[in-house]
Amino acid sequence: QKEVEQNSGPLSVPEGAIASLNCTYSDRVSQSFFWYRQYSGKSPELIMSIYSNGDKEDGRFTAQLNKASQYVSLLIRDSQPSDSATYLCAVPGAGSYQLTFGKGTKLSVIP
Amino acid sequence: EAGVVQSPRYKIIEKKQPVAFWCNPISGHNTLYWYRQNLGQGPELLIRYENEEAVDDSQLPKDRFSAERLKGVDSTLKIQPAELGDSAVYLCASSLDPPVYEQYFGPGTRLTVT
């Protein structure tokens, strides 16, 4: 059974700091990984996808993948109050296009 | 480009009543997903369509839930009869054909069963 684990938080960081969100997964053959942002009362919004080991940067967001450790993280640099949301990690299983989502980490950026 | 459209946005019904949700995916997206999200949880897949074909419905409670995607575009998810435990947000998502995994969600329908 595929499992995706995230620290539920809340994670509080001051404005301008780096927020670090972590996700571990159980399916060793997973090849792609996704981060979604979900504001309260809204639907998930895809913000990052990563397929290869290492780092992928997009603006203030950096996704980091370590397949050997079955670990993927999301770094948010220069955190803004508008980044306050729940961040969901999603992982598909081998041979399956079904995404398994973690429960999400709630991030609060304090002005 | 228009995103995934869902209606209604909110629905309040009494238990044992039927309810239906409608979804129109992003143009050109042949794969459509229905998810259910409970408070404090991530979305859980109910059913996945590739064009008109339901290719993954193993987590759909078939005794009371049904879905259809006629003509491979719009889709409807139905619950009959609704139970108190069905209160949740029902999300529709779409993506390009596999092996693309990026899924884009609609605004969801918040269902409250009283």
GROMACS .gro file of C-alpha atoms in nm:
model
  225
    1GLN     CA    1   0.000   0.000   0.000
    2LYS     CA    2   0.141   0.335  -0.104
    3GLU     CA    3   0.195   0.580   0.178
    4VAL     CA    4   0.289   0.944   0.167
    5GLU     CA    5   0.383   1.102   0.497
    6GLN     CA    6   0.399   1.470   0.580
    7ASN     CA    7   0.431   1.658   0.905
    8SER     CA    8   0.088   1.813   0.953
    9GLY     CA    9   0.231   2.120   1.123
   10PRO     CA   10   0.142   2.392   1.162
   11LEU     CA   11   0.479   2.521   1.052
   12SER     CA   12   0.526   2.885   1.139
   13VAL     CA   13   0.802   3.094   0.985
   14PRO     CA   14   0.865   3.469   0.991
   15GLU     CA   15   0.822   3.670   0.675
   16GLY     CA   16   1.137   3.659   0.463
   17ALA     CA   17   1.261   3.329   0.606
   18ILE     CA   18   1.300   2.997   0.429
   19ALA     CA   19   1.017   2.750   0.480
   20SER     CA   20   1.111   2.384   0.450
   21LEU     CA   21   0.839   2.127   0.388
   22ASN     CA   22   0.915   1.756   0.389
   23CYS     CA   23   0.755   1.443   0.248
   24THR     CA   24   0.849   1.076   0.261
   25TYR     CA   25   0.696   0.801   0.051
   26SER     CA   26   0.689   0.426   0.072
   27ASP     CA   27   0.679   0.314  -0.293
   28ARG     CA   28   1.041   0.276  -0.404
   29VAL     CA   29   0.956   0.270  -0.774
   30SER     CA   30   0.781   0.607  -0.780
   31GLN     CA   31   0.932   0.821  -1.053
   32SER     CA   32   0.757   1.155  -1.024
   33PHE     CA   33   0.656   1.380  -0.740
   34PHE     CA   34   0.428   1.677  -0.707
   35TRP     CA   35   0.367   1.962  -0.469
   36TYR     CA   36   0.026   2.124  -0.451
   37ARG     CA   37  -0.068   2.437  -0.259
   38GLN     CA   38  -0.415   2.458  -0.109
   39TYR     CA   39  -0.550   2.778   0.041
   40SER     CA   40  -0.822   2.743   0.302
   41GLY     CA   41  -1.154   2.674   0.133
   42LYS     CA   42  -0.994   2.637  -0.209
   43SER     CA   43  -0.890   2.343  -0.424
   44PRO     CA   44  -0.531   2.217  -0.466
   45GLU     CA   45  -0.311   2.407  -0.710
   46LEU     CA   46  -0.011   2.238  -0.874
   47ILE     CA   47   0.302   2.439  -0.800
   48MET     CA   48   0.594   2.201  -0.861
   49SER     CA   49   0.671   1.869  -1.022
   50ILE     CA   50   1.004   1.688  -1.003
   51TYR     CA   51   1.118   1.372  -1.179
   52SER     CA   52   1.494   1.347  -1.124
   53ASN     CA   53   1.715   1.333  -0.820
   54GLY     CA   54   1.847   1.670  -0.716
   55ASP     CA   55   1.698   2.016  -0.709
   56LYS     CA   56   1.447   2.190  -0.931
   57GLU     CA   57   1.400   2.563  -0.891
   58ASP     CA   58   1.105   2.776  -0.997
   59GLY     CA   59   1.112   3.132  -0.870
   60ARG     CA   60   1.109   3.126  -0.491
   61PHE     CA   61   1.029   2.753  -0.485
   62THR     CA   62   1.284   2.470  -0.490
   63ALA     CA   63   1.188   2.104  -0.492
   64GLN     CA   64   1.449   1.856  -0.376
   65LEU     CA   65   1.432   1.484  -0.449
   66ASN     CA   66   1.632   1.199  -0.301
   67LYS     CA   67   1.501   0.869  -0.436
   68ALA     CA   68   1.747   0.660  -0.236
   69SER     CA   69   1.607   0.805   0.085
   70GLN     CA   70   1.250   0.820  -0.052
   71TYR     CA   71   1.233   1.183   0.043
   72VAL     CA   72   1.112   1.493  -0.134
   73SER     CA   73   1.109   1.844   0.003
   74LEU     CA   74   0.987   2.188  -0.092
   75LEU     CA   75   1.178   2.501   0.004
   76ILE     CA   76   1.013   2.841  -0.013
   77ARG     CA   77   1.262   3.127  -0.004
   78ASP     CA   78   1.172   3.476   0.111
   79SER     CA   79   0.843   3.348   0.254
   80GLN     CA   80   0.549   3.584   0.220
   81PRO     CA   81   0.222   3.594   0.415
   82SER     CA   82   0.053   3.498   0.088
   83ASP     CA   83   0.240   3.165   0.105
   84SER     CA   84   0.032   3.070   0.411
   85ALA     CA   85  -0.153   2.759   0.298
   86THR     CA   86  -0.151   2.383   0.323
   87TYR     CA   87   0.108   2.213   0.103
   88LEU     CA   88   0.026   1.867  -0.026
   89CYS     CA   89   0.281   1.617  -0.149
   90ALA     CA   90   0.155   1.372  -0.417
   91VAL     CA   91   0.317   1.058  -0.552
   92PRO     CA   92   0.196   0.814  -0.820
   93GLY     CA   93   0.252   0.443  -0.785
   94ALA     CA   94   0.441   0.228  -1.032
   95GLY     CA   95   0.231   0.153  -1.337
   96SER     CA   96  -0.050   0.362  -1.193
   97TYR     CA   97  -0.161   0.711  -1.276
   98GLN     CA   98  -0.333   0.741  -0.943
   99LEU     CA   99  -0.180   1.007  -0.722
  100THR     CA  100  -0.157   0.933  -0.352
  101PHE     CA  101  -0.163   1.252  -0.150
  102GLY     CA  102  -0.019   1.319   0.192
  103LYS     CA  103  -0.236   1.488   0.451
  104GLY     CA  104  -0.056   1.815   0.392
  105THR     CA  105   0.154   2.054   0.599
  106LYS     CA  106  -0.007   2.378   0.708
  107LEU     CA  107   0.232   2.669   0.668
  108SER     CA  108   0.183   3.004   0.840
  109VAL     CA  109   0.408   3.294   0.744
  110ILE     CA  110   0.406   3.552   1.019
  111PRO     CA  111   0.443   3.918   0.908
  112GLU     CA  112  -0.728   2.889  -2.107
  113ALA     CA  113  -1.030   2.793  -1.900
  114GLY     CA  114  -0.971   2.564  -1.607
  115VAL     CA  115  -1.173   2.274  -1.478
  116VAL     CA  116  -1.532   2.376  -1.417
  117GLN     CA  117  -1.749   2.220  -1.148
  118SER     CA  118  -2.100   2.276  -1.029
  119PRO     CA  119  -2.259   2.328  -0.792
  120ARG     CA  120  -2.003   2.485  -0.560
  121TYR     CA  121  -2.204   2.406  -0.249
  122LYS     CA  122  -2.480   2.159  -0.176
  123ILE     CA  123  -2.671   2.088   0.142
  124ILE     CA  124  -2.902   1.787   0.146
  125GLU     CA  125  -3.070   1.564   0.398
  126LYS     CA  126  -2.950   1.209   0.441
  127LYS     CA  127  -3.105   0.953   0.208
  128GLN     CA  128  -3.152   1.216  -0.062
  129PRO     CA  129  -2.973   1.190  -0.399
  130VAL     CA  130  -2.715   1.440  -0.518
  131ALA     CA  131  -2.518   1.490  -0.839
  132PHE     CA  132  -2.202   1.680  -0.922
  133TRP     CA  133  -2.095   1.796  -1.266
  134CYS     CA  134  -1.748   1.851  -1.409
  135ASN     CA  135  -1.615   1.993  -1.734
  136PRO     CA  136  -1.240   1.931  -1.777
  137ILE     CA  137  -0.977   2.149  -1.938
  138SER     CA  138  -1.012   2.141  -2.316
  139GLY     CA  139  -0.795   1.867  -2.463
  140HIS     CA  140  -0.761   1.677  -2.137
  141ASN     CA  141  -0.887   1.326  -2.202
  142THR     CA  142  -0.821   1.197  -1.851
  143LEU     CA  143  -1.061   1.297  -1.578
  144TYR     CA  144  -1.052   1.220  -1.206
  145TRP     CA  145  -1.301   1.246  -0.923
  146TYR     CA  146  -1.155   1.285  -0.574
  147ARG     CA  147  -1.308   1.322  -0.231
  148GLN     CA  148  -1.135   1.534   0.031
  149ASN     CA  149  -1.227   1.518   0.396
  150LEU     CA  150  -1.129   1.793   0.636
  151GLY     CA  151  -0.761   1.775   0.725
  152GLN     CA  152  -0.688   1.505   0.471
  153GLY     CA  153  -0.544   1.492   0.123
  154PRO     CA  154  -0.769   1.415  -0.174
  155GLU     CA  155  -0.854   1.048  -0.226
  156LEU     CA  156  -0.925   0.914  -0.572
  157LEU     CA  157  -1.274   0.781  -0.637
  158ILE     CA  158  -1.258   0.714  -1.010
  159ARG     CA  159  -1.043   0.788  -1.313
  160TYR     CA  160  -1.161   0.810  -1.673
  161GLU     CA  161  -0.962   0.788  -1.991
  162ASN     CA  162  -1.201   0.928  -2.248
  163GLU     CA  163  -1.532   0.748  -2.183
  164GLU     CA  164  -1.377   0.449  -2.008
  165ALA     CA  165  -1.358   0.420  -1.631
  166VAL     CA  166  -1.010   0.268  -1.594
  167ASP     CA  167  -0.974   0.288  -1.216
  168ASP     CA  168  -1.284   0.278  -0.996
  169SER     CA  169  -1.158   0.048  -0.723
  170GLN     CA  170  -1.218   0.308  -0.451
  171LEU     CA  171  -1.565   0.411  -0.562
  172PRO     CA  172  -1.832   0.287  -0.316
  173LYS     CA  173  -2.042   0.129  -0.584
  174ASP     CA  174  -2.342   0.057  -0.363
  175ARG     CA  175  -2.431   0.424  -0.356
  176PHE     CA  176  -2.194   0.608  -0.588
  177SER     CA  177  -2.205   0.611  -0.965
  178ALA     CA  178  -2.030   0.812  -1.232
  179GLU     CA  179  -2.051   0.860  -1.603
  180ARG     CA  180  -1.860   1.041  -1.871
  181LEU     CA  181  -2.066   1.035  -2.184
  182LYS     CA  182  -1.889   1.148  -2.502
  183GLY     CA  183  -1.560   1.161  -2.316
  184VAL     CA  184  -1.588   1.523  -2.203
  185ASP     CA  185  -1.824   1.622  -1.919
  186SER     CA  186  -1.867   1.392  -1.624
  187THR     CA  187  -2.127   1.347  -1.354
  188LEU     CA  188  -2.078   1.188  -1.013
  189LYS     CA  189  -2.391   1.078  -0.828
  190ILE     CA  190  -2.461   0.965  -0.474
  191GLN     CA  191  -2.786   0.788  -0.396
  192PRO     CA  192  -2.879   0.773  -0.114
  193ALA     CA  193  -2.646   1.014   0.064
  194GLU     CA  194  -2.523   0.935   0.415
  195LEU     CA  195  -2.391   1.166   0.684
  196GLY     CA  196  -2.038   1.037   0.623
  197ASP     CA  197  -2.049   1.157   0.264
  198SER     CA  198  -2.006   1.517   0.377
  199ALA     CA  199  -1.682   1.627   0.212
  200VAL     CA  200  -1.545   1.828  -0.077
  201TYR     CA  201  -1.574   1.652  -0.411
  202LEU     CA  202  -1.299   1.752  -0.649
  203CYS     CA  203  -1.271   1.696  -1.020
  204ALA     CA  204  -0.932   1.705  -1.190
  205SER     CA  205  -0.810   1.654  -1.543
  206SER     CA  206  -0.483   1.584  -1.718
  207LEU     CA  207  -0.340   1.508  -2.057
  208ASP     CA  208  -0.318   1.142  -2.159
  209PRO     CA  209  -0.092   0.911  -1.958
  210PRO     CA  210   0.197   0.892  -1.885
  211VAL     CA  211   0.149   1.256  -1.794
  212TYR     CA  212   0.077   1.287  -1.424
  213GLU     CA  213   0.019   1.658  -1.378
  214GLN     CA  214  -0.340   1.696  -1.266
  215TYR     CA  215  -0.530   2.022  -1.247
  216PHE     CA  216  -0.819   2.057  -1.007
  217GLY     CA  217  -1.150   2.232  -1.034
  218PRO     CA  218  -1.288   2.445  -0.748
  219GLY     CA  219  -1.472   2.151  -0.594
  220THR     CA  220  -1.822   2.098  -0.456
  221ARG     CA  221  -1.865   2.117  -0.081
  222LEU     CA  222  -2.134   1.869   0.019
  223THR     CA  223  -2.303   1.881   0.356
  224VAL     CA  224  -2.537   1.597   0.447
  225THR     CA  225  -2.765   1.670   0.743
   0.00000   0.00000   0.00000
